[in-house]
mmCIF file of C-alpha atoms in Angstrom:
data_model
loop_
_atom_site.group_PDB
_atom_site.id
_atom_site.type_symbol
_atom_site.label_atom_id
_atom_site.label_comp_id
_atom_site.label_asym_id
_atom_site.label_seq_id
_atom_site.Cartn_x
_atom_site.Cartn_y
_atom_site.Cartn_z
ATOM 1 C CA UNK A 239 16.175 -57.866 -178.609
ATOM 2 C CA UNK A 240 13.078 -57.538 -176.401
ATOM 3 C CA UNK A 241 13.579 -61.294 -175.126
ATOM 4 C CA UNK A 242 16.742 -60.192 -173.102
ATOM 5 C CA UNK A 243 15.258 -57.148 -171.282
ATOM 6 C CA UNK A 244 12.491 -59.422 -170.218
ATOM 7 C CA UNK A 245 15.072 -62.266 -169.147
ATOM 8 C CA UNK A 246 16.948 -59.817 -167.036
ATOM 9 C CA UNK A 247 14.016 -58.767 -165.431
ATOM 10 C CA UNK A 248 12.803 -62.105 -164.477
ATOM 11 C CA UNK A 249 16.643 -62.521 -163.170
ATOM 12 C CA UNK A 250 16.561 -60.024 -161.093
ATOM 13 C CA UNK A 251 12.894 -60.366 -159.723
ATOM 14 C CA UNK A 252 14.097 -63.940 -158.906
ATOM 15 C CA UNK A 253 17.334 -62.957 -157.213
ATOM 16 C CA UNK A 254 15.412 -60.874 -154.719
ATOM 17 C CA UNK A 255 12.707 -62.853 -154.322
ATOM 18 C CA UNK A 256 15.644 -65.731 -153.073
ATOM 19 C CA UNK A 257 17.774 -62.975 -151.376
ATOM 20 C CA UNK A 258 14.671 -62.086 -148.703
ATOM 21 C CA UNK A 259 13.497 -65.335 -148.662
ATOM 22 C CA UNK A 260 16.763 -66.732 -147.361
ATOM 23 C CA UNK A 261 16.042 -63.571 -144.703
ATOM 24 C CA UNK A 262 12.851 -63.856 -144.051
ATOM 25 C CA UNK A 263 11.677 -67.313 -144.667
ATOM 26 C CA UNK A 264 11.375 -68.789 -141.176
ATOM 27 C CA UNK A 265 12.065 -67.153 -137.526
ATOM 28 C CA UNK A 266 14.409 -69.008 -135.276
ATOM 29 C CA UNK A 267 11.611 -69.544 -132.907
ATOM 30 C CA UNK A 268 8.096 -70.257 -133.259
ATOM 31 C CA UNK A 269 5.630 -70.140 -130.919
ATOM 32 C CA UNK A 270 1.699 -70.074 -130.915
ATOM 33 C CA UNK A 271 1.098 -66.195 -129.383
ATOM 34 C CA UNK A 272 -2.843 -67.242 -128.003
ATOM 35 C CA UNK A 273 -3.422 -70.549 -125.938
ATOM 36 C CA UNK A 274 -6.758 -70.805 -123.893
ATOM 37 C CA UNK A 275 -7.596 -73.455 -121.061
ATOM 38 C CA UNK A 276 -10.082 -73.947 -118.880
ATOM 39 C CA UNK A 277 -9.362 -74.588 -115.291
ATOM 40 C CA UNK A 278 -8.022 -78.277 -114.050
ATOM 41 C CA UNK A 279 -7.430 -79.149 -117.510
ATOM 42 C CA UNK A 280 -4.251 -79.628 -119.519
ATOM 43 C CA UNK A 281 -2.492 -77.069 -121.990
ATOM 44 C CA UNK A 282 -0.058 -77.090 -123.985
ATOM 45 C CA UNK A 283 2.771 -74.038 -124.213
ATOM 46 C CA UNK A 284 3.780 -74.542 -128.275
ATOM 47 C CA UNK A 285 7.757 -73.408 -128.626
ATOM 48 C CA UNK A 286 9.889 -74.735 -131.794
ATOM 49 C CA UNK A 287 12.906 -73.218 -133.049
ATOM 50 C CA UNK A 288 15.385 -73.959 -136.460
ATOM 51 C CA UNK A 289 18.683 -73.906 -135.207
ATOM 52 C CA UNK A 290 20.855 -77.526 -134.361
ATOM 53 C CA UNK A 291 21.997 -77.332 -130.856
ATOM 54 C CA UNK A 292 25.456 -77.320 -129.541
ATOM 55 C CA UNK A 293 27.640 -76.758 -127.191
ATOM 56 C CA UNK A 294 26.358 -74.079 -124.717
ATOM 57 C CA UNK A 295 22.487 -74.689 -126.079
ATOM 58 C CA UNK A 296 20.007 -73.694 -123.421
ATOM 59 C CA UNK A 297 16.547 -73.651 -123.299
ATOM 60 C CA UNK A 298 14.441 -71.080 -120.817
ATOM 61 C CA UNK A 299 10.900 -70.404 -120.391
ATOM 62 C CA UNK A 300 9.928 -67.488 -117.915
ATOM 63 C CA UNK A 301 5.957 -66.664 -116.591
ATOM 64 C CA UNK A 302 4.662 -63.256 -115.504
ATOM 65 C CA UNK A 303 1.635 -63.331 -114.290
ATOM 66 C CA UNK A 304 -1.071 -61.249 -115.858
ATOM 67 C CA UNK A 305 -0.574 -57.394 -115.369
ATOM 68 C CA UNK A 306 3.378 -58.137 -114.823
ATOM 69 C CA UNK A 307 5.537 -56.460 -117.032
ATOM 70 C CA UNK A 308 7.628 -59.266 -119.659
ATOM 71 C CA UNK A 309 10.657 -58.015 -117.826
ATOM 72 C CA UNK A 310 9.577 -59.160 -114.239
ATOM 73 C CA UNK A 311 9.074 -62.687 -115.654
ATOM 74 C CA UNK A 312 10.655 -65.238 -113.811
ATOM 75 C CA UNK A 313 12.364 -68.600 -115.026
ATOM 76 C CA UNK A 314 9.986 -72.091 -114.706
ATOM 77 C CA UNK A 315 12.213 -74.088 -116.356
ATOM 78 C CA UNK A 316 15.396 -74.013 -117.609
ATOM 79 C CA UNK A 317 17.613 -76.892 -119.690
ATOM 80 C CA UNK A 318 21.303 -76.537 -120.285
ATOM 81 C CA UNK A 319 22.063 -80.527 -120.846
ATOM 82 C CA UNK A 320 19.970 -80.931 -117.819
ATOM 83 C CA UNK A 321 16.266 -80.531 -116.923
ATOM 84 C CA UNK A 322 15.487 -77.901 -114.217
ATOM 85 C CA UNK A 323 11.938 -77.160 -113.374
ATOM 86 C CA UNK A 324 11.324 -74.503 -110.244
ATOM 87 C CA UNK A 325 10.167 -76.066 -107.477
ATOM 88 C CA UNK A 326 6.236 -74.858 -107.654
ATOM 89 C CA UNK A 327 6.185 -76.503 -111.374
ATOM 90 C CA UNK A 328 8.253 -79.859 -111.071
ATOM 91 C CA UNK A 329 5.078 -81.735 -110.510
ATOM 92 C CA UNK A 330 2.934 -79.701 -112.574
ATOM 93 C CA UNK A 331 4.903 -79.489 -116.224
ATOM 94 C CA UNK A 332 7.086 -81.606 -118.501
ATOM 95 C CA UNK A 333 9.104 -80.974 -121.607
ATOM 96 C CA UNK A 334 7.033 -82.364 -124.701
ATOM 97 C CA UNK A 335 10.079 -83.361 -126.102
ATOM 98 C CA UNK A 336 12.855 -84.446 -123.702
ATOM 99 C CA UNK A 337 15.401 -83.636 -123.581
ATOM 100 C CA UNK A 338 14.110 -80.315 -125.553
ATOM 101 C CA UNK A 339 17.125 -80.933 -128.934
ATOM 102 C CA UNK A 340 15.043 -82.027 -131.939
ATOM 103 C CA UNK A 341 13.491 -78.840 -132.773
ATOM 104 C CA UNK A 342 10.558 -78.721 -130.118
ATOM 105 C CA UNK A 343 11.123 -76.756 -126.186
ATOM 106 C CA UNK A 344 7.551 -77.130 -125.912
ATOM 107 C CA UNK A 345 6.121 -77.635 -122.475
ATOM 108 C CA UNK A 346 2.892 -79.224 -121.445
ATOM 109 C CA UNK A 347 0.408 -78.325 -118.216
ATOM 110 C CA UNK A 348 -0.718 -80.700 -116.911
ATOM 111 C CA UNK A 349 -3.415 -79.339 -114.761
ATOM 112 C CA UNK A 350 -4.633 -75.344 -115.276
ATOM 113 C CA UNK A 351 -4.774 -72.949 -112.139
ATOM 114 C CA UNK A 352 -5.846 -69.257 -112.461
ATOM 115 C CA UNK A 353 -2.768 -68.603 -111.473
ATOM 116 C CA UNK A 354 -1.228 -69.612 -114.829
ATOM 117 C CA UNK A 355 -2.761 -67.417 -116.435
ATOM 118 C CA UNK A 356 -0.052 -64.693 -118.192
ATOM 119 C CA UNK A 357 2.332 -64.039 -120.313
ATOM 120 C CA UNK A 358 5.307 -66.654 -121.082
ATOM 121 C CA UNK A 359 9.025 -66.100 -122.805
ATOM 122 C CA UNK A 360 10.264 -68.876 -124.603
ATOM 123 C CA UNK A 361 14.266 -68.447 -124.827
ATOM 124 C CA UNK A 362 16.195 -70.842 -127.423
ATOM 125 C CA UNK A 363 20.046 -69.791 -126.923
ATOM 126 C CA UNK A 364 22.536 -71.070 -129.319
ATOM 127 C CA UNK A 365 26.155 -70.145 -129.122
ATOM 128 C CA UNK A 366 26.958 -71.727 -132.146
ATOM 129 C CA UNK A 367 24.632 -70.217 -134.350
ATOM 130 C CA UNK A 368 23.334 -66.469 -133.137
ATOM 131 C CA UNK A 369 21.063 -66.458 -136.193
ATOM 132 C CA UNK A 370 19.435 -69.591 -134.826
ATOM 133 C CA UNK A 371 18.791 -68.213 -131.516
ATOM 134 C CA UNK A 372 15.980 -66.461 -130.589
ATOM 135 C CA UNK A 373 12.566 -66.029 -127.984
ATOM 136 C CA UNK A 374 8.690 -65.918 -128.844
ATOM 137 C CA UNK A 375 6.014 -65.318 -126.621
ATOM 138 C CA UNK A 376 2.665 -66.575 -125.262
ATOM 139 C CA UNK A 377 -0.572 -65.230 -123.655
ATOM 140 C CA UNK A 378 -2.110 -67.776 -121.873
ATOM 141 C CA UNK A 379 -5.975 -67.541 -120.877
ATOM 142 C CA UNK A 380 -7.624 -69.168 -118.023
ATOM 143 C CA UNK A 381 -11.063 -69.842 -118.788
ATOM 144 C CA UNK A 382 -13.146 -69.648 -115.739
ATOM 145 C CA UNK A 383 -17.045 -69.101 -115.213
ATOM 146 C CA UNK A 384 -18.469 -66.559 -113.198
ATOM 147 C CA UNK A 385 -17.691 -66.549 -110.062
ATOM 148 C CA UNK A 386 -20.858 -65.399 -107.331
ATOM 149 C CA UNK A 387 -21.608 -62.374 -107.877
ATOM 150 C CA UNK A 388 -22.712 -59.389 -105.406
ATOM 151 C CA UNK A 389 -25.573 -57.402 -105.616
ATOM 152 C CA UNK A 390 -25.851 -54.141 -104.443
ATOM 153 C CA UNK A 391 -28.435 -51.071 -104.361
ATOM 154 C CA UNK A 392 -26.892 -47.481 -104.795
ATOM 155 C CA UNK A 393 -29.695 -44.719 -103.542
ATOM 156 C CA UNK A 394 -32.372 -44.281 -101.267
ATOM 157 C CA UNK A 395 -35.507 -46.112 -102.130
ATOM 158 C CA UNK A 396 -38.263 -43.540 -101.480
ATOM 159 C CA UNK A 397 -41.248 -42.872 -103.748
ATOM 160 C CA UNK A 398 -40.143 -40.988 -107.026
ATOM 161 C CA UNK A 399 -35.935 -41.460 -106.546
ATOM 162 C CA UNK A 400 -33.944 -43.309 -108.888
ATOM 163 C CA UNK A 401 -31.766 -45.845 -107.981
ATOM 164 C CA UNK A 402 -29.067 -48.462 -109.176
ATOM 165 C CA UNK A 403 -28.853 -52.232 -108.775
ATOM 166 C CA UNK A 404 -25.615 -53.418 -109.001
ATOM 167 C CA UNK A 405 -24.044 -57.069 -109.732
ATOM 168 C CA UNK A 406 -20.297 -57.941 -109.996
ATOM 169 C CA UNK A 407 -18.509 -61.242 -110.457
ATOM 170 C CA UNK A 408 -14.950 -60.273 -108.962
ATOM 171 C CA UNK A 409 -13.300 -63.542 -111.813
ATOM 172 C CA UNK A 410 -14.830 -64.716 -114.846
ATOM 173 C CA UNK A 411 -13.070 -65.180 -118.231
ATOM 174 C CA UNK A 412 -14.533 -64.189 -120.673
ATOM 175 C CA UNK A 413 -16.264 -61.533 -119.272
ATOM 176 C CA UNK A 414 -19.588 -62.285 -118.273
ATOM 177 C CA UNK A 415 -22.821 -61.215 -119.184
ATOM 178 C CA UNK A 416 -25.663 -60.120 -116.767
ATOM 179 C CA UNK A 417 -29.100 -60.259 -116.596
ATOM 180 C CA UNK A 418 -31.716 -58.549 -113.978
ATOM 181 C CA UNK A 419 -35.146 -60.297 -113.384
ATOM 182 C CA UNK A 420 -38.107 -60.489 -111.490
ATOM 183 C CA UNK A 421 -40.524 -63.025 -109.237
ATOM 184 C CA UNK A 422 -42.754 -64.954 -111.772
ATOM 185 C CA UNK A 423 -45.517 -63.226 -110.031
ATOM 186 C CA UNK A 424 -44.423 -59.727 -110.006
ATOM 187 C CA UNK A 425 -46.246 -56.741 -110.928
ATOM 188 C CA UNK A 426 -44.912 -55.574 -114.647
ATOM 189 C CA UNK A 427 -43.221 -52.356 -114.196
ATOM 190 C CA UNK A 428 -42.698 -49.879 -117.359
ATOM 191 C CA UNK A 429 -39.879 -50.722 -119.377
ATOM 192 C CA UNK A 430 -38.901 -46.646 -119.672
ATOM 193 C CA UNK A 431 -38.719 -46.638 -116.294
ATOM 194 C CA UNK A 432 -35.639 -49.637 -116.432
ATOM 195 C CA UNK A 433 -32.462 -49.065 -117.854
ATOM 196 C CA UNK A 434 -30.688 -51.896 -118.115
ATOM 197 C CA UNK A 435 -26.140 -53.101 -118.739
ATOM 198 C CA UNK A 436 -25.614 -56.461 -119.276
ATOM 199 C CA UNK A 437 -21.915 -55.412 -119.768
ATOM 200 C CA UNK A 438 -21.703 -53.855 -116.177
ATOM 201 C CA UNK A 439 -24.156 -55.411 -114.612
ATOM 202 C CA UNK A 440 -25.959 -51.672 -113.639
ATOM 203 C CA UNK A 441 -30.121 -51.587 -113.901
ATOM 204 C CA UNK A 442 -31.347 -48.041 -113.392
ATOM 205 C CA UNK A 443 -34.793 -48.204 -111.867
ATOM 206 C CA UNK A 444 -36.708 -44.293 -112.418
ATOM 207 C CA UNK A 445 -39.797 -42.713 -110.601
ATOM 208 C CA UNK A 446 -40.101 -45.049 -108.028
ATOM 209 C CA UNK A 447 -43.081 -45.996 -106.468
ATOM 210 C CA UNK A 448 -44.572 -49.278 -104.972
ATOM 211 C CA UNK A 449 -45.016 -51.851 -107.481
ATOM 212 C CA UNK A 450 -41.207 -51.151 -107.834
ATOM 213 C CA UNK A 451 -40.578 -53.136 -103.946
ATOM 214 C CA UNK A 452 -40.184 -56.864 -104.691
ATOM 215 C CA UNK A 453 -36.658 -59.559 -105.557
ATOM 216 C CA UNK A 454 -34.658 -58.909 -107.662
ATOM 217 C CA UNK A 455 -32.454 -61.610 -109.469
ATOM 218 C CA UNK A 456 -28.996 -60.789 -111.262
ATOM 219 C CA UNK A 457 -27.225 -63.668 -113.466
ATOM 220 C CA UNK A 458 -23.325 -63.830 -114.634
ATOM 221 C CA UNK A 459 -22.845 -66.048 -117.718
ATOM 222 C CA UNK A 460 -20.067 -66.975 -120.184
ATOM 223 C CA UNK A 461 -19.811 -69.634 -122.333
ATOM 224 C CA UNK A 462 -18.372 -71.664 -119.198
ATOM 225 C CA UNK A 463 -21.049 -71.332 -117.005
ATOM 226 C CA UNK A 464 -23.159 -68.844 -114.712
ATOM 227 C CA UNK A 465 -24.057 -67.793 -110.846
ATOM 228 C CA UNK A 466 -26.696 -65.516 -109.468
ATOM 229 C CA UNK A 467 -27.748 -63.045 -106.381
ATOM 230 C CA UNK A 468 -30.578 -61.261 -105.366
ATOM 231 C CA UNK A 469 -31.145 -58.341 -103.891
ATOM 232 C CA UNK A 470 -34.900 -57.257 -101.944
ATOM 233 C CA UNK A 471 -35.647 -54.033 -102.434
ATOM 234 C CA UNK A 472 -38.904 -52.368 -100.229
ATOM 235 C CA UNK A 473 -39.784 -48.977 -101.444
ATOM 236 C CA UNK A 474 -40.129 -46.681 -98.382
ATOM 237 C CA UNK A 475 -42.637 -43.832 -97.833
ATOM 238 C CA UNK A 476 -40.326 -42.676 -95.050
ATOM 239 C CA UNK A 477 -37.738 -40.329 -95.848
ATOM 240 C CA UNK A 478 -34.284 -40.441 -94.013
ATOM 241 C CA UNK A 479 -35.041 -36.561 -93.130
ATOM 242 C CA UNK A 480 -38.094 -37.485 -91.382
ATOM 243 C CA UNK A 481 -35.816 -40.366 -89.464
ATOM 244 C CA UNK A 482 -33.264 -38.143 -88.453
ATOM 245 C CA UNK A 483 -35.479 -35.209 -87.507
ATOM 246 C CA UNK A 484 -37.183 -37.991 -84.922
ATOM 247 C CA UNK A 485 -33.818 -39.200 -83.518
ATOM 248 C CA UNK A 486 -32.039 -35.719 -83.075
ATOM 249 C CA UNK A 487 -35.930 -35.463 -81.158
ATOM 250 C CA UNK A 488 -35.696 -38.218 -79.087
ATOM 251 C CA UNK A 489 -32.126 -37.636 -78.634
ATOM 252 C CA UNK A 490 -32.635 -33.885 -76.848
ATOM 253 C CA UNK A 491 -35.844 -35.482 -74.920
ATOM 254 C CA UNK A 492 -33.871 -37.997 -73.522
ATOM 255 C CA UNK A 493 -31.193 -35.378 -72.464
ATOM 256 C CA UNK A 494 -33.456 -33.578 -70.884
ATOM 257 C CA UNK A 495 -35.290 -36.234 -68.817
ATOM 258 C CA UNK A 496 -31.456 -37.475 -67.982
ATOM 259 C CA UNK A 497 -30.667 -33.482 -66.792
ATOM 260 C CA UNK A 498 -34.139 -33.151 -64.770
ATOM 261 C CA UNK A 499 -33.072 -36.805 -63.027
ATOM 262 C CA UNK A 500 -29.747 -35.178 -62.031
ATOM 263 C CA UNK A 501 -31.053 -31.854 -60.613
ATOM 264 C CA UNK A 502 -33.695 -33.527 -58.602
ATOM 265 C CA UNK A 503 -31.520 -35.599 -56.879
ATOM 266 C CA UNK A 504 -28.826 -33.075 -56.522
ATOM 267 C CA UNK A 505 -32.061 -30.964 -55.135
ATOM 268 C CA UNK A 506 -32.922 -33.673 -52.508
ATOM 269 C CA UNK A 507 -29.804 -34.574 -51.228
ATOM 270 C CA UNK A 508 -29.342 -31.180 -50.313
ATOM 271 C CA UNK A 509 -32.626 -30.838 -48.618
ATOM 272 C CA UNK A 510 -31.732 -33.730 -46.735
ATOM 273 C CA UNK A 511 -28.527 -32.921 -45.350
ATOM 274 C CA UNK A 512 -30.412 -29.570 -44.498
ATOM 275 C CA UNK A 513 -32.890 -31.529 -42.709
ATOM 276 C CA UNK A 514 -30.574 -33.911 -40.888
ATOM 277 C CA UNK A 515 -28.912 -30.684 -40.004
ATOM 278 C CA UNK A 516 -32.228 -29.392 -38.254
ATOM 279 C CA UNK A 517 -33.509 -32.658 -37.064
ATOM 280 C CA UNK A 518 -30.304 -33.549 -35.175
ATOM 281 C CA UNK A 519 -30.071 -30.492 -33.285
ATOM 282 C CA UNK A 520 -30.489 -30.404 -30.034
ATOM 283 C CA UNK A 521 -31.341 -26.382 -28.860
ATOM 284 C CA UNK A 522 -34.295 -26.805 -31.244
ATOM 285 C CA UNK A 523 -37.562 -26.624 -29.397
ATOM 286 C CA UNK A 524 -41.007 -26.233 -31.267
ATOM 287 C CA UNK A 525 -42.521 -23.124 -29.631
ATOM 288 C CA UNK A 526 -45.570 -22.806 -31.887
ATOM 289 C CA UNK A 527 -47.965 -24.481 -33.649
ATOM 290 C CA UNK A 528 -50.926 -23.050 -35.503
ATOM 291 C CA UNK A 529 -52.884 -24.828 -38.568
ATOM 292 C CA UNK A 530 -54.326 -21.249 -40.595
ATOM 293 C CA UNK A 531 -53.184 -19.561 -43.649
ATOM 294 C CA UNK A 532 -51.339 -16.593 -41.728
ATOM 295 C CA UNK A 533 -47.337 -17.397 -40.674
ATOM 296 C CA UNK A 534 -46.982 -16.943 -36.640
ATOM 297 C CA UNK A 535 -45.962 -14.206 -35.365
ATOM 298 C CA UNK A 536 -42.248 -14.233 -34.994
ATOM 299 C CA UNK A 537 -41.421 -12.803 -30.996
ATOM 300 C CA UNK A 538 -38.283 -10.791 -30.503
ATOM 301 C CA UNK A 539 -35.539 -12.469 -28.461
ATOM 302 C CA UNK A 540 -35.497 -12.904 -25.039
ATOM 303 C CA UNK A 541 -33.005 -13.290 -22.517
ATOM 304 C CA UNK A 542 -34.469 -16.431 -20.129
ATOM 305 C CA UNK A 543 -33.243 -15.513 -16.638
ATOM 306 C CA UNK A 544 -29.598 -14.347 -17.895
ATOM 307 C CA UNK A 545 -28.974 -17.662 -18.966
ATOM 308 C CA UNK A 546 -29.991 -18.416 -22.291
ATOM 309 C CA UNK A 547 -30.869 -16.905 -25.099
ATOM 310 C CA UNK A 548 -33.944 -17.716 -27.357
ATOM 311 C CA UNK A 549 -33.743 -16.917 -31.547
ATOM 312 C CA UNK A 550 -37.049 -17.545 -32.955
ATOM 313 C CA UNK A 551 -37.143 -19.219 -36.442
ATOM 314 C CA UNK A 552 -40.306 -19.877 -38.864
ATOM 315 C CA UNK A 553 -40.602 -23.027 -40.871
ATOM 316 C CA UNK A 554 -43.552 -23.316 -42.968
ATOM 317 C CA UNK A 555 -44.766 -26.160 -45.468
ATOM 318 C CA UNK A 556 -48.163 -26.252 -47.028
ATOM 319 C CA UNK A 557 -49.500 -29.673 -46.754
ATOM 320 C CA UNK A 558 -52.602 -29.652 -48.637
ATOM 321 C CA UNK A 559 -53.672 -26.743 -51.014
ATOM 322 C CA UNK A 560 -55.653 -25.217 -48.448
ATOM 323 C CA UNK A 561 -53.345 -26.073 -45.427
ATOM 324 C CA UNK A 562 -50.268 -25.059 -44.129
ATOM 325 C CA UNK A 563 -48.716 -26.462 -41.681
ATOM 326 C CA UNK A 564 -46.577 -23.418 -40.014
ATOM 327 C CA UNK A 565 -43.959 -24.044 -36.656
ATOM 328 C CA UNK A 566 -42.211 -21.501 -34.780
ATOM 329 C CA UNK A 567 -38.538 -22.880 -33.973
ATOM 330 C CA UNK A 568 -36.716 -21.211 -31.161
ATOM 331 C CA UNK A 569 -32.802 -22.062 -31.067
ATOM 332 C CA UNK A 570 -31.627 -21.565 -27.497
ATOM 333 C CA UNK A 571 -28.404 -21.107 -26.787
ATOM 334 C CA UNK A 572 -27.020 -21.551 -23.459
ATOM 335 C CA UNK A 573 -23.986 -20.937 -21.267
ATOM 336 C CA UNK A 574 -22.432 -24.279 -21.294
ATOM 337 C CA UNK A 575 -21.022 -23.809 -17.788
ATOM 338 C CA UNK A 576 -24.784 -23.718 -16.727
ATOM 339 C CA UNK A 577 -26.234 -25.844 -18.874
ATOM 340 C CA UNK A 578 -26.440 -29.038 -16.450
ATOM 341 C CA UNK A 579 -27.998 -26.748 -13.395
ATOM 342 C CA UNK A 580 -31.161 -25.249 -16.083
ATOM 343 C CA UNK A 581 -34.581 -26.395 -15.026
ATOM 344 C CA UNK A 582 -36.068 -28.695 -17.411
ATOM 345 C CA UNK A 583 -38.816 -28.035 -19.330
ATOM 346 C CA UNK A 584 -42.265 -28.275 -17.695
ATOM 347 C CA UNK A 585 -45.900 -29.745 -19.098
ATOM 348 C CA UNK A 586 -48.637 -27.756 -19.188
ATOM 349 C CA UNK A 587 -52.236 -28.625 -18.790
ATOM 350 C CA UNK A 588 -53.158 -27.829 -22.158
ATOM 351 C CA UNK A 589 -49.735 -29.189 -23.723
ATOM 352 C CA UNK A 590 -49.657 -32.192 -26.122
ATOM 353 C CA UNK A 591 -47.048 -33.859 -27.290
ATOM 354 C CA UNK A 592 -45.245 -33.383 -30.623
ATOM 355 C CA UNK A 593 -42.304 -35.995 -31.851
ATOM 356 C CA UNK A 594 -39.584 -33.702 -33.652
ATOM 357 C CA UNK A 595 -37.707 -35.866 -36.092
ATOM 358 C CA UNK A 596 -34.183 -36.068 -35.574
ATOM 359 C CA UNK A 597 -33.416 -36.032 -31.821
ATOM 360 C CA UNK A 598 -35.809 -39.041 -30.490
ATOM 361 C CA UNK A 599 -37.451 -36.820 -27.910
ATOM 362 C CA UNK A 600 -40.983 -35.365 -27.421
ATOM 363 C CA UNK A 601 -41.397 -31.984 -26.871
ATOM 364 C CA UNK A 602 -44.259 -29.789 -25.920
ATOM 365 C CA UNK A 603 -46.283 -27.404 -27.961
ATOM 366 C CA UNK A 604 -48.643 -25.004 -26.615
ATOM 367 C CA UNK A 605 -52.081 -24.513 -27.191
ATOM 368 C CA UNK A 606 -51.783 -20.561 -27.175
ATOM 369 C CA UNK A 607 -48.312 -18.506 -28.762
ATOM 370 C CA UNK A 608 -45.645 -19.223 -25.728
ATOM 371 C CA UNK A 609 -42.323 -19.335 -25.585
ATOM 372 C CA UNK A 610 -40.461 -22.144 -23.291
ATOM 373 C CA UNK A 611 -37.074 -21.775 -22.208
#
């Protein structure tokens, strides 16, 4: 009596143990999800499915490139009794097994780029048997070494600031490690004053101060190789406050001297159109001359003989600080009708002869106050 409950049991536990393994023993397509190559060597994309093909049996494998969706893959090769291979992978993959009908749509690169690097859809189709048909898919790695890395400094280098170094290496797989270093000879600095990331490649240099100024040498590693850069950092007692203080300085002084230039020679040209004014005129006879500190007395006009009409002017300059050089100039102005029958002017005894700039002609100056007409 107890044998047959037992029997049953062992029945039953062997009915479903058959029933899910009929299920679940085996998925249409196999594929190995994690291949890694390095780059310019071969790899192999592993893809085998159960089913026998038919009629209407295809075989498709699609790429997307890493960060690309599955869904924006697109088709590398494709075999539906016939061999098709996209044009930027004919010479660079072949079927394993071809033609791809034995159980095996495995495909073989021949030489790794970066660019392979990605996600890949194996797609076994089988009209014949939908059970048998089926997809599986692959991450492919590139292994590459560090690529040069940059080296950078984030802050301002003066005396008790804290700065970063940085170092990158824009493609290495894995992910590389870095390392900071110094010159062989360089002073030892305090280790709490360096913070250091090999994952980042960030080293935090506090307090500065002068024994911080020196080379220093970053290194990107993986297991596939490594590159380095350096970076020369000078620690400067001159703060960029202090530097832009002196150019806003130089900058307003330089203004300034550019503004004087322009006034001065806006200032002398119009003096000397003033003076080419005086020089080239005619009616303008010297009537005075007298070397003191005192102007000369200015006359009142005169009328000379109805005919002309004298209008005294001053012009003084000081020549030396303690002379000044003072002329009387009197503009006569004459009837033009009777300006060819006037008497010239006459030379006294005690007259000498003065050159007035402007009209090419000497003219007579006086020993004592006079006025000629």
């Amino acid at each position: 009596m107890n044998a047959l409950p037992a029997l049953c049991s062992s029945w039953i536990l062997w009915a479903v143990l058959s029933c899910f393994g009929s299920v679940s023993g085996g998925q249409p397509v196999t594929v190995e999800k994690q291949v890694f190559a390095r780059t310019g060597e071969p790899a192999e994309l592993t893809c085998d499915y159960r089913t026998q093909p038919g009629l209407g049996f295809t075989v498709e494998w699609r790429h997307a490139p890493t960060g690309t969706p599955a869904i924006e893959a697109h088709r590398v090769f494709y075999y539906n009794g016939k061999v098709y291979w996209v044009e930027s992978w004919e010479n660079r993959g072949v079927l394993v097994q071809n033609p791809p009908v034995q159980g095996s749509a495995s495909i073989r690169i021949l030489s790794v780029q970066p660019s392979d690097a990605g996600l890949y859809v194996c797609d076994v189709t089988n009209p014949n048997d939908w059970a048998g048909s089926g997809q599986g898919l692959v991450n492919f790695t590139v292994l590459m070494p560090p690529s040069t890395p940059t080296c950078s400094v984030n802050g301002d280098a003066y005396p008790g600031n804290d700065i970063t170094l940085m170092c990158v290496s824009s493609h290495a797989v894995p992910a590389p490690t870095y390392t900071w270093s110094r010159e062989k000879n360089a002073i030892q600095l305090p280790l709490q004053n360096l913070v250091e990331d090999q994952q980042t490649g960030s080293l935090i240099l506090r307090n500065l101060s002068a024994p911080f100024s020196g080379t220093y040498t970053c290194r990107a590693s993986n297991e596939l190789g490594g590159a380095v850069c350096t970076v020369v950092l000078s620690v400067s007692y001159t703060s960029s406050a202090m530097v832009a203080g002196i150019a806003v300085i130089v900058t307003i002084i330089l203004l300034l001297l550019l503004g004087a230039v322009m006034g001065y020679f806006l200032w002398y040209k119009k003096r000397n159109r003033k003076s080419t004014e005086e020089g080239h005129n005619p009616r303008c006879v010297l009537c005075l001359y007298n070397q003191t500190h005192q102007h000369a007395p200015s006359p009142s006009p005169k009328s000379a003989g109805g005919r002309a009409h004298v209008l005294p002017q001053i012009y003084s300059r000081r020549v030396h600080s303690r002379l000044r050089l003072t002329v009387l100039c009197c503009m006569i102005h004459r009837d033009p009708r009777e300006t060819a029958s006037a008497a010239p002017l006459t030379r006294s005894p005690g007259d000498r002869p003065v050159h007035l700039s402007g009209d090419g002609e000497d003219h007579l100056i006086p020993t004592k106050p006079s006025i000629l007409v």
